Amino acid sequence: MSPAARLRGPKPDWLSDPKVWRTEVLAGLVVALALIPEAISFSIIAGVEPAIGLFASFTMAVVISVVGGRRAMISAATGAVALVIAPLNREHGFDHLVAAVILAGVFQVVLGAVGVAKLMRFIPRSVMVGFVNSLAILIFMTQVPEMTDVPWPVYPLIALGLLLMVFFPKVTTVIPAPLVSIVILTVVTIGAAVSVPTVGDKGALPSSLPAPGLPDVPFTLDTLTTIAPYAFAMALVGLMESLMTAKLVDDITDTHSDKTRESFGQGIANIVTGFFGGMGGCAMIGQTMINVKVSGARTRLSTFLAGAFLMVLCIVFGPVVSDIPMAALVAVMIMVSFATFDWHSIAPKTLKRMPAGEIGVMSITVACVIATHNLAIGVVAGSVTAMVIFAKRVAHLAEVTAVLDPDGTTVVYRVTGELFFASSNDLVGRFRYGTDPDKVIIDLSGAHIWDASSVAALDAVETKYAQRGKTVEITGLNTPSAHLHDKLSGELTADH
């Protein structure tokens, strides 16, 4: 290999393998088609014109394909972000919304810099399973309105779309089954002149590319205090959904992604989107599942093309895209919902073996998401529940046993387990202060001190013995425990 080639690095898979190229291009086209009604719907939630959501989806996907940390993940306008910023748009106008999107991007860059992505390691598996299952349920629930109070031909069309996606892969996987389903159902409805809801019924598609500009707001402290709460909420919700989706894609593809880079990327994408007058966004879980799990995409090309095709479809093929029946896209999303749900997690065999606490955490995560339609709230609630259950479980592992020397002059208390606020609360009551001999040894060689509560509890034990004229010797501390104990012992009460 020449020095110049070594500097350039290896070619991307889609440049060196025609099969990968074909998969990525077709996956991007399928995702772009699925993005159109979703982006329009989220625009309605945010109270802006449909073009605003479509512009946001275009800029988010294109920018994140370059700067994001998770390959093949789709970022675009989302319902979670729309819900956060809708009140701001309603009360202060569209320009304040755009300013909040830019500020949210700045917040995300800062949060990425301080390492918020590292918090992902504290998300338990049971929360992740609950996240995936609630996501699948939400995807299905968002399709229910498209199947309610609609002409009867919608139902056989949805059934036909599902059958095509189930059986067409048995014939060939060269062309994604969702794309085949969309094309065939569109041809059927147009050819047979079937009157059913179409993409065009969701709103007008844009006829030109977005132009960059600054929001028309006064650059004052008052404006900052108005938009900052919404921007920060958007930054947190967007990062949580994006990082959870990135972790999900990691698991599906058995690959690792840079979550810190993803945090930066989401921020940069929102800043760019704001300057182009978009409503902002984050990772789109449903469309990511279409791209990765259904279509088999694995590279940045599919993400870039999803955004590029979105604008091409809207601007060049707007009239054709407007005629796509919503039934075709509903069928795709139902298939995505079915494929996303972790059916193994609710199998009777699994539930019998799973600890009750794990099932409870998963159930709480799902229940909170379904009740609030907010994945972030469900993840936080599930994680907090898991931490409480873990703390309670570990607290019971702290044991105290006493051994009296044969001569009766010394008693050795052996403490084993993890000492922290939950387990150390009852530590003081485990000693026999009145009947013990004058010398007491507390052996902590089988324990670990984690916090100030444990140090305070040991101080209390020493104080109670001292009040009776007895001496206490603490032995066996490991290095971290000894450092914490030496640093805090005697410093935790006002009269030290």
CSV table of C-alpha atoms in Angstrom, one decimal:
chain,number,residue,atom,x,y,z
A,1,MET,CA,0.0,0.0,0.0
A,2,SER,CA,1.3,3.4,-0.9
A,3,PRO,CA,2.0,6.1,1.8
A,4,ALA,CA,-0.9,8.2,0.3
A,5,ALA,CA,-3.3,5.2,0.6
A,6,ARG,CA,-2.3,4.6,4.2
A,7,LEU,CA,-3.0,8.2,5.0
A,8,ARG,CA,-6.4,8.0,3.5
A,9,GLY,CA,-7.2,4.8,5.4
A,10,PRO,CA,-9.3,1.8,4.3
A,11,LYS,CA,-12.2,2.4,1.9
A,12,PRO,CA,-15.7,2.4,3.4
A,13,ASP,CA,-17.6,-0.9,2.8
A,14,TRP,CA,-20.1,0.7,0.5
A,15,LEU,CA,-17.2,1.8,-1.8
A,16,SER,CA,-15.6,-1.6,-2.0
A,17,ASP,CA,-18.6,-4.0,-2.0
A,18,PRO,CA,-21.4,-3.5,-4.6
A,19,LYS,CA,-23.8,-5.6,-2.4
A,20,VAL,CA,-23.3,-3.2,0.5
A,21,TRP,CA,-23.8,-0.2,-1.8
A,22,ARG,CA,-27.1,-1.6,-3.0
A,23,THR,CA,-28.3,-2.5,0.5
A,24,GLU,CA,-27.4,1.0,1.8
A,25,VAL,CA,-29.0,2.9,-1.1
A,26,LEU,CA,-32.3,0.9,-1.0
A,27,ALA,CA,-32.4,1.2,2.8
A,28,GLY,CA,-32.0,4.9,2.6
A,29,LEU,CA,-34.9,5.1,0.1
A,30,VAL,CA,-37.2,3.1,2.4
A,31,VAL,CA,-36.4,5.2,5.4
A,32,ALA,CA,-36.9,8.4,3.4
A,33,LEU,CA,-40.4,7.3,2.4
A,34,ALA,CA,-41.2,6.3,6.0
A,35,LEU,CA,-39.9,9.7,7.2
A,36,ILE,CA,-42.3,11.8,5.3
A,37,PRO,CA,-45.6,11.1,7.1
A,38,GLU,CA,-43.7,10.9,10.4
A,39,ALA,CA,-42.0,14.3,10.0
A,40,ILE,CA,-45.3,15.9,8.9
A,41,SER,CA,-47.1,14.4,12.0
A,42,PHE,CA,-44.4,15.7,14.3
A,43,SER,CA,-44.7,19.2,12.7
A,44,ILE,CA,-48.4,19.2,13.6
A,45,ILE,CA,-47.6,18.2,17.2
A,46,ALA,CA,-45.1,21.1,17.4
A,47,GLY,CA,-47.6,23.5,15.8
A,48,VAL,CA,-45.4,24.4,12.8
A,49,GLU,CA,-45.8,23.9,9.0
A,50,PRO,CA,-45.1,20.4,7.6
A,51,ALA,CA,-42.1,21.7,5.7
A,52,ILE,CA,-40.4,22.6,9.0
A,53,GLY,CA,-40.4,19.0,10.2
A,54,LEU,CA,-39.3,17.8,6.8
A,55,PHE,CA,-36.4,20.3,6.7
A,56,ALA,CA,-35.3,19.2,10.2
A,57,SER,CA,-35.3,15.5,9.1
A,58,PHE,CA,-33.2,16.4,6.1
A,59,THR,CA,-30.6,18.4,7.9
A,60,MET,CA,-30.5,16.1,11.0
A,61,ALA,CA,-29.9,13.0,8.9
A,62,VAL,CA,-27.3,14.5,6.6
A,63,VAL,CA,-25.3,16.1,9.3
A,64,ILE,CA,-25.4,13.2,11.8
A,65,SER,CA,-24.3,10.8,9.0
A,66,VAL,CA,-20.9,12.7,9.1
A,67,VAL,CA,-20.5,13.8,12.7
A,68,GLY,CA,-22.4,11.1,14.6
A,69,GLY,CA,-20.9,8.2,16.6
A,70,ARG,CA,-23.3,5.4,15.6
A,71,ARG,CA,-23.2,4.3,12.0
A,72,ALA,CA,-26.6,3.5,10.3
A,73,MET,CA,-28.6,5.2,13.0
A,74,ILE,CA,-31.3,7.6,11.7
A,75,SER,CA,-31.8,11.1,13.3
A,76,ALA,CA,-34.6,13.4,12.3
A,77,ALA,CA,-37.5,15.3,13.7
A,78,THR,CA,-39.1,13.3,16.5
A,79,GLY,CA,-42.3,13.3,18.6
A,80,ALA,CA,-40.4,13.6,21.9
A,81,VAL,CA,-38.7,16.8,20.8
A,82,ALA,CA,-41.9,18.1,19.3
A,83,LEU,CA,-43.7,17.7,22.6
A,84,VAL,CA,-41.0,19.6,24.5
A,85,ILE,CA,-40.9,22.6,22.2
A,86,ALA,CA,-44.6,22.9,21.3
A,87,PRO,CA,-45.5,25.1,24.3
A,88,LEU,CA,-42.6,27.5,23.4
A,89,ASN,CA,-43.8,27.8,19.8
A,90,ARG,CA,-47.4,28.3,21.0
A,91,GLU,CA,-46.6,31.0,23.6
A,92,HIS,CA,-43.6,32.9,22.0
A,93,GLY,CA,-43.6,32.0,18.3
A,94,PHE,CA,-41.6,30.1,15.7
A,95,ASP,CA,-38.4,32.2,16.0
A,96,HIS,CA,-38.1,31.5,19.7
A,97,LEU,CA,-38.5,27.8,18.8
A,98,VAL,CA,-35.6,28.0,16.3
A,99,ALA,CA,-33.4,29.8,18.9
A,100,ALA,CA,-34.2,27.1,21.4
A,101,VAL,CA,-33.2,24.4,18.9
A,102,ILE,CA,-29.8,26.1,18.4
A,103,LEU,CA,-29.3,26.5,22.2
A,104,ALA,CA,-30.3,22.8,22.7
A,105,GLY,CA,-27.6,21.8,20.3
A,106,VAL,CA,-25.0,23.9,22.3
A,107,PHE,CA,-26.2,22.2,25.5
A,108,GLN,CA,-25.8,18.8,23.9
A,109,VAL,CA,-22.2,19.6,22.9
A,110,VAL,CA,-21.4,20.7,26.4
A,111,LEU,CA,-23.1,17.6,27.9
A,112,GLY,CA,-21.0,15.5,25.6
A,113,ALA,CA,-17.9,17.3,26.7
A,114,VAL,CA,-18.6,16.6,30.4
A,115,GLY,CA,-19.1,12.9,29.7
A,116,VAL,CA,-22.9,12.4,30.0
A,117,ALA,CA,-22.6,9.5,27.6
A,118,LYS,CA,-20.7,7.5,30.3
A,119,LEU,CA,-23.9,7.4,32.3
A,120,MET,CA,-25.2,4.8,29.8
A,121,ARG,CA,-23.2,2.1,31.7
A,122,PHE,CA,-25.7,2.5,34.6
A,123,ILE,CA,-28.7,1.5,32.5
A,124,PRO,CA,-29.6,-2.1,33.6
A,125,ARG,CA,-30.5,-4.8,31.1
A,126,SER,CA,-34.0,-5.0,32.5
A,127,VAL,CA,-34.5,-1.3,31.7
A,128,MET,CA,-33.1,-1.8,28.2
A,129,VAL,CA,-35.6,-4.7,27.6
A,130,GLY,CA,-38.4,-2.5,28.9
A,131,PHE,CA,-37.2,0.3,26.7
A,132,VAL,CA,-37.3,-1.9,23.6
A,133,ASN,CA,-40.7,-3.4,24.4
A,134,SER,CA,-42.3,0.0,25.2
A,135,LEU,CA,-40.8,1.3,22.0
A,136,ALA,CA,-42.4,-1.5,20.0
A,137,ILE,CA,-45.7,-0.8,21.7
A,138,LEU,CA,-45.5,2.9,21.0
A,139,ILE,CA,-44.7,2.4,17.4
A,140,PHE,CA,-47.8,0.3,17.0
A,141,MET,CA,-50.0,2.7,19.0
A,142,THR,CA,-48.9,5.6,16.7
A,143,GLN,CA,-50.4,3.6,13.8
A,144,VAL,CA,-53.8,3.0,15.5
A,145,PRO,CA,-55.2,6.4,14.4
A,146,GLU,CA,-54.3,5.5,10.8
A,147,MET,CA,-56.5,2.4,11.2
A,148,THR,CA,-59.5,4.2,12.9
A,149,ASP,CA,-62.4,5.7,11.0
A,150,VAL,CA,-60.9,5.0,7.6
A,151,PRO,CA,-62.4,3.5,4.4
A,152,TRP,CA,-62.6,-0.3,4.5
A,153,PRO,CA,-60.1,-0.8,1.7
A,154,VAL,CA,-57.4,0.4,4.1
A,155,TYR,CA,-57.5,-2.9,6.1
A,156,PRO,CA,-57.0,-5.3,3.1
A,157,LEU,CA,-54.2,-3.0,1.9
A,158,ILE,CA,-52.4,-3.2,5.3
A,159,ALA,CA,-52.9,-7.0,5.3
A,160,LEU,CA,-51.4,-7.2,1.8
A,161,GLY,CA,-48.5,-5.1,2.8
A,162,LEU,CA,-47.8,-7.3,5.8
A,163,LEU,CA,-48.0,-10.5,3.7
A,164,LEU,CA,-45.6,-9.0,1.1
A,165,MET,CA,-43.0,-8.2,3.9
A,166,VAL,CA,-43.3,-11.6,5.4
A,167,PHE,CA,-43.1,-13.7,2.2
A,168,PHE,CA,-41.1,-11.6,-0.3
A,169,PRO,CA,-37.8,-12.1,1.6
A,170,LYS,CA,-38.2,-15.8,0.9
A,171,VAL,CA,-38.1,-15.1,-2.8
A,172,THR,CA,-35.2,-12.6,-2.7
A,173,THR,CA,-33.5,-10.2,-0.3
A,174,VAL,CA,-31.9,-8.1,-3.1
A,175,ILE,CA,-34.7,-5.5,-2.8
A,176,PRO,CA,-36.0,-4.6,0.7
A,177,ALA,CA,-39.4,-6.0,1.3
A,178,PRO,CA,-40.8,-2.7,2.7
A,179,LEU,CA,-39.9,-0.9,-0.5
A,180,VAL,CA,-41.6,-3.6,-2.6
A,181,SER,CA,-44.6,-3.4,-0.3
A,182,ILE,CA,-44.8,0.4,-0.7
A,183,VAL,CA,-44.5,0.3,-4.5
A,184,ILE,CA,-47.0,-2.5,-5.0
A,185,LEU,CA,-49.6,-0.9,-2.7
A,186,THR,CA,-49.2,2.5,-4.4
A,187,VAL,CA,-49.6,0.9,-7.9
A,188,VAL,CA,-52.7,-1.0,-6.7
A,189,THR,CA,-54.4,2.0,-5.2
A,190,ILE,CA,-53.7,4.3,-8.2
A,191,GLY,CA,-54.4,1.6,-10.8
A,192,ALA,CA,-57.7,0.6,-9.1
A,193,ALA,CA,-58.6,4.2,-8.2
A,194,VAL,CA,-59.1,3.2,-4.6
A,195,SER,CA,-59.9,6.1,-2.4
A,196,VAL,CA,-57.8,5.8,0.8
A,197,PRO,CA,-55.8,8.3,2.9
A,198,THR,CA,-52.5,9.2,1.3
A,199,VAL,CA,-49.2,10.9,2.3
A,200,GLY,CA,-50.5,14.0,0.6
A,201,ASP,CA,-53.4,14.2,3.0
A,202,LYS,CA,-50.9,14.8,5.9
A,203,GLY,CA,-49.8,18.2,4.4
A,204,ALA,CA,-48.1,19.9,1.6
A,205,LEU,CA,-44.6,18.9,0.7
A,206,PRO,CA,-41.8,21.5,0.3
A,207,SER,CA,-40.9,22.6,-3.2
A,208,SER,CA,-37.4,24.0,-2.5
A,209,LEU,CA,-34.4,23.4,-0.2
A,210,PRO,CA,-34.2,25.2,3.1
A,211,ALA,CA,-32.2,28.4,3.3
A,212,PRO,CA,-29.8,29.3,6.2
A,213,GLY,CA,-30.6,32.2,8.5
A,214,LEU,CA,-30.7,33.5,12.1
A,215,PRO,CA,-33.9,33.5,14.2
A,216,ASP,CA,-35.6,36.9,14.5
A,217,VAL,CA,-35.4,37.2,18.2
A,218,PRO,CA,-33.8,39.9,20.4
A,219,PHE,CA,-30.4,38.7,21.6
A,220,THR,CA,-31.1,39.6,25.3
A,221,LEU,CA,-30.9,37.9,28.7
A,222,ASP,CA,-34.7,37.9,28.7
A,223,THR,CA,-34.8,35.8,25.5
A,224,LEU,CA,-32.2,33.4,27.0
A,225,THR,CA,-34.1,32.9,30.2
A,226,THR,CA,-37.3,32.2,28.1
A,227,ILE,CA,-35.8,29.6,25.8
A,228,ALA,CA,-33.2,28.0,28.1
A,229,PRO,CA,-35.6,25.7,30.1
A,230,TYR,CA,-37.1,24.3,26.8
A,231,ALA,CA,-33.6,24.0,25.2
A,232,PHE,CA,-32.2,22.1,28.2
A,233,ALA,CA,-35.2,19.8,28.3
A,234,MET,CA,-34.9,19.1,24.6
A,235,ALA,CA,-31.2,18.5,25.0
A,236,LEU,CA,-31.7,15.9,27.7
A,237,VAL,CA,-34.6,14.1,26.0
A,238,GLY,CA,-32.8,14.1,22.7
A,239,LEU,CA,-29.6,12.7,24.2
A,240,MET,CA,-31.3,10.1,26.2
A,241,GLU,CA,-33.3,8.8,23.2
A,242,SER,CA,-30.3,8.9,20.9
A,243,LEU,CA,-27.9,7.2,23.3
A,244,MET,CA,-30.4,4.5,24.1
A,245,THR,CA,-31.1,3.9,20.4
A,246,ALA,CA,-27.3,3.8,19.8
A,247,LYS,CA,-27.0,1.1,22.5
A,248,LEU,CA,-29.8,-0.8,20.9
A,249,VAL,CA,-28.2,-0.7,17.5
A,250,ASP,CA,-24.9,-1.8,19.1
A,251,ASP,CA,-26.6,-4.9,20.4
A,252,ILE,CA,-28.4,-5.7,17.1
A,253,THR,CA,-25.2,-5.3,15.0
A,254,ASP,CA,-22.7,-6.6,17.6
A,255,THR,CA,-20.6,-3.5,17.2
A,256,HIS,CA,-19.5,-0.7,19.4
A,257,SER,CA,-20.2,3.0,18.9
A,258,ASP,CA,-18.6,6.1,20.3
A,259,LYS,CA,-21.4,7.5,22.6
A,260,THR,CA,-19.4,10.7,23.4
A,261,ARG,CA,-19.0,11.4,19.6
A,262,GLU,CA,-22.8,10.7,19.2
A,263,SER,CA,-23.5,13.3,21.9
A,264,PHE,CA,-21.4,15.9,20.1
A,265,GLY,CA,-22.9,14.9,16.8
A,266,GLN,CA,-26.5,15.3,18.0
A,267,GLY,CA,-25.6,18.8,19.3
A,268,ILE,CA,-23.9,19.8,16.0
A,269,ALA,CA,-26.9,18.5,14.0
A,270,ASN,CA,-29.3,20.4,16.0
A,271,ILE,CA,-27.3,23.6,15.7
A,272,VAL,CA,-27.2,23.2,11.9
A,273,THR,CA,-30.9,22.4,11.8
A,274,GLY,CA,-31.7,25.5,13.8
A,275,PHE,CA,-29.8,27.7,11.5
A,276,PHE,CA,-31.8,26.2,8.6
A,277,GLY,CA,-35.1,26.9,10.3
A,278,GLY,CA,-35.8,23.3,11.4
A,279,MET,CA,-37.6,22.1,14.5
A,280,GLY,CA,-34.7,20.0,15.8
A,281,GLY,CA,-34.7,16.3,16.6
A,282,CYS,CA,-32.8,13.3,17.8
A,283,ALA,CA,-32.4,9.6,16.9
A,284,MET,CA,-35.6,8.1,15.4
A,285,ILE,CA,-36.0,4.7,16.9
A,286,GLY,CA,-38.7,3.4,14.5
A,287,GLN,CA,-36.8,4.6,11.3
A,288,THR,CA,-33.5,3.3,12.7
A,289,MET,CA,-35.1,-0.2,13.1
A,290,ILE,CA,-36.3,0.0,9.5
A,291,ASN,CA,-32.8,0.9,8.4
A,292,VAL,CA,-30.8,-1.5,10.6
A,293,LYS,CA,-33.1,-4.5,11.4
A,294,VAL,CA,-35.5,-4.6,8.5
A,295,SER,CA,-33.3,-3.3,5.6
A,296,GLY,CA,-29.9,-4.5,6.9
A,297,ALA,CA,-28.1,-1.2,6.6
A,298,ARG,CA,-24.8,-0.9,8.5
A,299,THR,CA,-23.0,2.3,7.2
A,300,ARG,CA,-23.3,6.1,7.3
A,301,LEU,CA,-24.3,6.1,3.6
A,302,SER,CA,-27.8,4.9,4.4
A,303,THR,CA,-28.3,7.7,7.0
A,304,PHE,CA,-27.0,10.3,4.5
A,305,LEU,CA,-29.2,9.0,1.7
A,306,ALA,CA,-32.2,8.9,3.9
A,307,GLY,CA,-32.0,12.7,4.3
A,308,ALA,CA,-30.9,13.3,0.7
A,309,PHE,CA,-33.7,11.1,-0.7
A,310,LEU,CA,-36.2,12.8,1.6
A,311,MET,CA,-35.6,16.2,-0.1
A,312,VAL,CA,-35.5,14.6,-3.6
A,313,LEU,CA,-38.8,12.8,-3.0
A,314,CYS,CA,-40.4,16.0,-1.7
A,315,ILE,CA,-39.1,18.5,-4.3
A,316,VAL,CA,-38.8,16.3,-7.5
A,317,PHE,CA,-41.3,13.5,-6.9
A,318,GLY,CA,-43.7,15.4,-4.7
A,319,PRO,CA,-46.9,14.5,-6.7
A,320,VAL,CA,-45.9,10.8,-6.8
A,321,VAL,CA,-45.0,10.6,-3.1
A,322,SER,CA,-48.3,12.3,-2.2
A,323,ASP,CA,-50.1,9.4,-3.8
A,324,ILE,CA,-48.5,6.8,-1.6
A,325,PRO,CA,-51.3,5.2,0.5
A,326,MET,CA,-50.8,5.6,4.3
A,327,ALA,CA,-51.8,1.9,4.5
A,328,ALA,CA,-48.4,1.0,3.0
A,329,LEU,CA,-46.4,2.9,5.6
A,330,VAL,CA,-48.7,1.7,8.4
A,331,ALA,CA,-47.9,-1.9,7.3
A,332,VAL,CA,-44.2,-1.1,7.4
A,333,MET,CA,-44.4,0.4,10.9
A,334,ILE,CA,-46.5,-2.6,12.2
A,335,MET,CA,-43.8,-4.9,10.9
A,336,VAL,CA,-41.1,-2.8,12.6
A,337,SER,CA,-43.1,-3.0,15.8
A,338,PHE,CA,-43.4,-6.7,15.7
A,339,ALA,CA,-39.7,-7.2,14.9
A,340,THR,CA,-38.6,-4.7,17.6
A,341,PHE,CA,-40.5,-6.3,20.5
A,342,ASP,CA,-38.4,-8.8,22.6
A,343,TRP,CA,-40.8,-11.7,22.6
A,344,HIS,CA,-38.3,-13.9,24.5
A,345,SER,CA,-38.6,-11.5,27.5
A,346,ILE,CA,-42.2,-12.3,28.1
A,347,ALA,CA,-42.1,-16.0,27.3
A,348,PRO,CA,-43.5,-18.1,30.3
A,349,LYS,CA,-40.2,-20.0,30.5
A,350,THR,CA,-38.2,-16.7,30.8
A,351,LEU,CA,-40.6,-15.2,33.3
A,352,LYS,CA,-40.3,-18.3,35.6
A,353,ARG,CA,-36.5,-18.0,35.8
A,354,MET,CA,-36.3,-14.2,36.0
A,355,PRO,CA,-36.0,-12.6,39.5
A,356,ALA,CA,-39.2,-10.7,40.5
A,357,GLY,CA,-37.2,-7.5,40.8
A,358,GLU,CA,-36.0,-7.7,37.2
A,359,ILE,CA,-39.6,-8.3,35.9
A,360,GLY,CA,-40.8,-5.4,38.1
A,361,VAL,CA,-38.2,-3.0,36.6
A,362,MET,CA,-39.0,-4.0,33.1
A,363,SER,CA,-42.8,-3.6,33.8
A,364,ILE,CA,-42.4,-0.2,35.4
A,365,THR,CA,-40.3,1.0,32.4
A,366,VAL,CA,-42.9,-0.1,30.0
A,367,ALA,CA,-45.8,1.3,32.1
A,368,CYS,CA,-44.2,4.7,32.4
A,369,VAL,CA,-43.4,5.0,28.7
A,370,ILE,CA,-46.9,4.0,27.7
A,371,ALA,CA,-48.5,6.3,30.2
A,372,THR,CA,-46.5,9.3,29.3
A,373,HIS,CA,-45.5,8.5,25.7
A,374,ASN,CA,-42.0,9.6,26.7
A,375,LEU,CA,-39.2,7.1,26.5
A,376,ALA,CA,-36.9,9.2,28.6
A,377,ILE,CA,-39.3,9.2,31.6
A,378,GLY,CA,-39.6,5.4,31.4
A,379,VAL,CA,-35.9,4.9,31.3
A,380,VAL,CA,-35.3,7.2,34.3
A,381,ALA,CA,-38.2,5.6,36.3
A,382,GLY,CA,-36.9,2.1,35.5
A,383,SER,CA,-33.3,2.9,36.3
A,384,VAL,CA,-34.2,4.5,39.7
A,385,THR,CA,-36.4,1.4,40.5
A,386,ALA,CA,-33.5,-0.9,39.6
A,387,MET,CA,-31.1,1.1,41.8
A,388,VAL,CA,-33.5,0.9,44.8
A,389,ILE,CA,-33.9,-2.8,44.3
A,390,PHE,CA,-30.2,-3.3,44.0
A,391,ALA,CA,-29.5,-1.2,47.1
A,392,LYS,CA,-32.0,-3.2,49.1
A,393,ARG,CA,-30.6,-6.4,47.9
A,394,VAL,CA,-26.9,-5.5,48.7
A,395,ALA,CA,-27.9,-4.0,52.1
A,396,HIS,CA,-28.9,-7.5,53.3
A,397,LEU,CA,-25.5,-8.8,52.4
A,398,ALA,CA,-23.8,-6.9,55.2
A,399,GLU,CA,-23.3,-9.2,58.2
A,400,VAL,CA,-21.8,-8.8,61.7
A,401,THR,CA,-20.6,-11.8,63.7
A,402,ALA,CA,-18.9,-11.6,67.2
A,403,VAL,CA,-16.2,-13.9,68.6
A,404,LEU,CA,-15.2,-13.6,72.2
A,405,ASP,CA,-11.5,-14.4,73.1
A,406,PRO,CA,-11.2,-17.4,75.5
A,407,ASP,CA,-9.7,-15.2,78.2
A,408,GLY,CA,-12.8,-12.9,78.0
A,409,THR,CA,-10.9,-9.7,77.7
A,410,THR,CA,-11.4,-9.0,74.0
A,411,VAL,CA,-14.3,-9.4,71.5
A,412,VAL,CA,-13.8,-9.4,67.7
A,413,TYR,CA,-16.6,-8.3,65.5
A,414,ARG,CA,-16.2,-9.4,61.9
A,415,VAL,CA,-18.1,-7.2,59.5
A,416,THR,CA,-18.6,-8.6,55.9
A,417,GLY,CA,-20.3,-7.1,52.9
A,418,GLU,CA,-20.7,-3.7,51.3
A,419,LEU,CA,-21.1,-0.7,53.7
A,420,PHE,CA,-23.1,2.2,52.3
A,421,PHE,CA,-26.1,4.3,53.4
A,422,ALA,CA,-28.6,1.4,53.1
A,423,SER,CA,-26.6,-1.3,54.8
A,424,SER,CA,-24.9,0.9,57.5
A,425,ASN,CA,-28.2,2.3,58.9
A,426,ASP,CA,-28.7,-0.6,61.2
A,427,LEU,CA,-24.9,-1.3,61.8
A,428,VAL,CA,-25.0,0.7,65.1
A,429,GLY,CA,-27.5,-1.7,66.6
A,430,ARG,CA,-25.5,-4.9,65.9
A,431,PHE,CA,-23.1,-4.4,68.8
A,432,ARG,CA,-23.5,-5.4,72.5
A,433,TYR,CA,-22.2,-2.2,74.2
A,434,GLY,CA,-23.2,-3.0,77.7
A,435,THR,CA,-22.0,-6.6,78.0
A,436,ASP,CA,-18.9,-6.5,75.8
A,437,PRO,CA,-15.4,-6.6,77.5
A,438,ASP,CA,-13.2,-3.4,77.6
A,439,LYS,CA,-11.4,-4.1,74.3
A,440,VAL,CA,-13.4,-4.3,71.1
A,441,ILE,CA,-11.9,-5.1,67.7
A,442,ILE,CA,-13.9,-4.4,64.5
A,443,ASP,CA,-12.5,-6.5,61.7
A,444,LEU,CA,-13.4,-5.0,58.3
A,445,SER,CA,-11.1,-7.2,56.1
A,446,GLY,CA,-14.3,-8.7,54.5
A,447,ALA,CA,-16.1,-5.4,54.0
A,448,HIS,CA,-15.8,-2.2,51.9
A,449,ILE,CA,-16.7,1.3,53.0
A,450,TRP,CA,-18.4,3.2,50.2
A,451,ASP,CA,-19.8,6.5,51.7
A,452,ALA,CA,-19.9,9.0,54.5
A,453,SER,CA,-22.9,7.2,56.1
A,454,SER,CA,-20.8,4.1,56.8
A,455,VAL,CA,-18.0,6.2,58.4
A,456,ALA,CA,-20.5,8.0,60.5
A,457,ALA,CA,-22.0,4.7,61.7
A,458,LEU,CA,-18.5,3.5,62.7
A,459,ASP,CA,-17.9,6.7,64.5
A,460,ALA,CA,-21.2,6.2,66.4
A,461,VAL,CA,-20.2,2.7,67.4
A,462,GLU,CA,-16.8,4.0,68.7
A,463,THR,CA,-18.6,6.8,70.6
A,464,LYS,CA,-21.0,4.4,72.3
A,465,TYR,CA,-18.2,2.2,73.5
A,466,ALA,CA,-16.1,5.3,74.6
A,467,GLN,CA,-19.0,6.4,76.7
A,468,ARG,CA,-18.7,3.2,78.6
A,469,GLY,CA,-14.9,3.5,79.0
A,470,LYS,CA,-14.2,0.8,76.4
A,471,THR,CA,-11.7,1.0,73.5
A,472,VAL,CA,-12.3,0.2,69.9
A,473,GLU,CA,-9.7,-0.8,67.3
A,474,ILE,CA,-10.8,-0.9,63.6
A,475,THR,CA,-8.6,-3.3,61.5
A,476,GLY,CA,-8.5,-4.9,58.0
A,477,LEU,CA,-9.5,-1.8,56.0
A,478,ASN,CA,-8.6,-2.1,52.3
A,479,THR,CA,-6.8,0.9,50.8
A,480,PRO,CA,-9.8,2.9,49.4
A,481,SER,CA,-11.8,2.2,52.6
A,482,ALA,CA,-8.9,3.3,54.8
A,483,HIS,CA,-8.5,6.5,52.8
A,484,LEU,CA,-12.2,7.4,53.1
A,485,HIS,CA,-12.3,6.5,56.8
A,486,ASP,CA,-9.2,8.5,57.7
A,487,LYS,CA,-10.5,11.5,55.7
A,488,LEU,CA,-14.0,11.6,57.3
A,489,SER,CA,-13.7,9.9,60.7
A,490,GLY,CA,-14.5,12.4,63.4
A,491,GLU,CA,-15.4,15.1,60.9
A,492,LEU,CA,-19.1,14.3,60.4
A,493,THR,CA,-20.6,15.7,63.6
A,494,ALA,CA,-20.8,19.3,64.8
A,495,ASP,CA,-19.0,18.6,68.1
A,496,HIS,CA,-16.0,16.7,66.7
